Amino acid sequence: MSKPRIEKIDAKQVEMLQKIGIQTFFETFDDSNTTEDMDKYLSTSFAKSKLIQELNNPNSEIYLAKLNSRIVGY
């Protein structure tokens, strides 16, 4: 069985972060939100420009968890 790998990412990997971030938040909080609230939150909080700003912040570090080359968390 493979061990998960944890990899620090940068702005070049923003699309991977956006995808796993949206998926994770949606799966966790969809049942307790309206469709309108969920859509608004996801489009604002996981916008590429916002994520790039966070990734370029020298006081911020973001990591992806990978298992067999598949992203399983962040």
Coordinates of C-alpha atoms in Angstrom, one line a residue:
M1 CA 0.0 0.0 0.0
S2 CA 1.4 3.4 -1.0
K3 CA 1.9 6.2 1.5
P4 CA 0.4 9.6 0.9
R5 CA 2.8 12.3 -0.1
I6 CA 2.5 15.9 1.0
E7 CA 3.8 18.5 -1.5
K8 CA 4.0 22.3 -1.1
I9 CA 2.5 24.0 -4.1
D10 CA 2.9 27.4 -5.8
A11 CA 0.8 29.6 -8.1
K12 CA 1.6 27.3 -11.1
Q13 CA -0.6 24.6 -9.5
V14 CA -3.6 26.9 -8.7
E15 CA -6.0 24.9 -10.8
M16 CA -5.3 21.7 -8.8
L17 CA -5.9 23.7 -5.6
Q18 CA -9.0 25.2 -6.9
K19 CA -10.4 21.8 -7.9
I20 CA -9.7 20.0 -4.6
G21 CA -10.8 23.0 -2.6
I22 CA -14.2 23.3 -4.3
Q23 CA -14.7 19.5 -4.1
T24 CA -13.8 19.3 -0.5
F25 CA -15.9 22.3 0.6
F26 CA -18.9 21.2 -1.4
E27 CA -18.8 17.6 -0.1
T28 CA -18.5 18.9 3.5
F29 CA -21.0 21.7 3.6
D30 CA -23.5 21.2 0.7
D31 CA -26.2 19.7 3.0
S32 CA -26.2 22.8 5.3
N33 CA -26.3 25.5 2.6
T34 CA -28.6 26.7 -0.1
T35 CA -27.5 26.3 -3.7
E36 CA -27.3 30.1 -4.1
D37 CA -25.1 30.5 -1.0
M38 CA -22.9 27.6 -2.0
D39 CA -22.4 28.9 -5.5
K40 CA -21.6 32.4 -4.2
Y41 CA -19.1 31.1 -1.6
L42 CA -17.3 28.7 -4.0
S43 CA -17.0 31.3 -6.8
T44 CA -15.6 33.9 -4.4
S45 CA -13.5 31.9 -2.1
F46 CA -12.0 29.6 -4.7
A47 CA -11.5 32.2 -7.5
K48 CA -8.1 31.7 -9.2
S49 CA -7.1 35.3 -8.4
K50 CA -7.8 34.9 -4.7
L51 CA -6.0 31.6 -4.6
I52 CA -3.0 33.0 -6.5
Q53 CA -2.8 35.8 -4.0
E54 CA -2.8 33.3 -1.1
L55 CA -0.2 31.2 -2.8
N56 CA 2.1 34.2 -3.5
N57 CA 1.8 35.4 0.1
P58 CA 5.2 34.8 1.8
N59 CA 3.4 34.2 5.1
S60 CA 1.2 31.4 3.6
E61 CA 2.0 27.9 2.7
I62 CA -0.4 25.5 1.0
Y63 CA 0.2 21.7 0.6
L64 CA -1.5 19.0 -1.5
A65 CA -1.9 15.5 -0.2
K66 CA -1.4 12.9 -2.9
L67 CA -1.9 9.2 -2.9
N68 CA -0.7 7.3 -6.0
S69 CA -0.4 10.6 -7.9
R70 CA -4.1 11.4 -7.1
I71 CA -4.9 14.5 -5.1
V72 CA -6.8 13.5 -2.0
G73 CA -6.7 16.7 0.1
Y74 CA -5.1 20.0 0.8

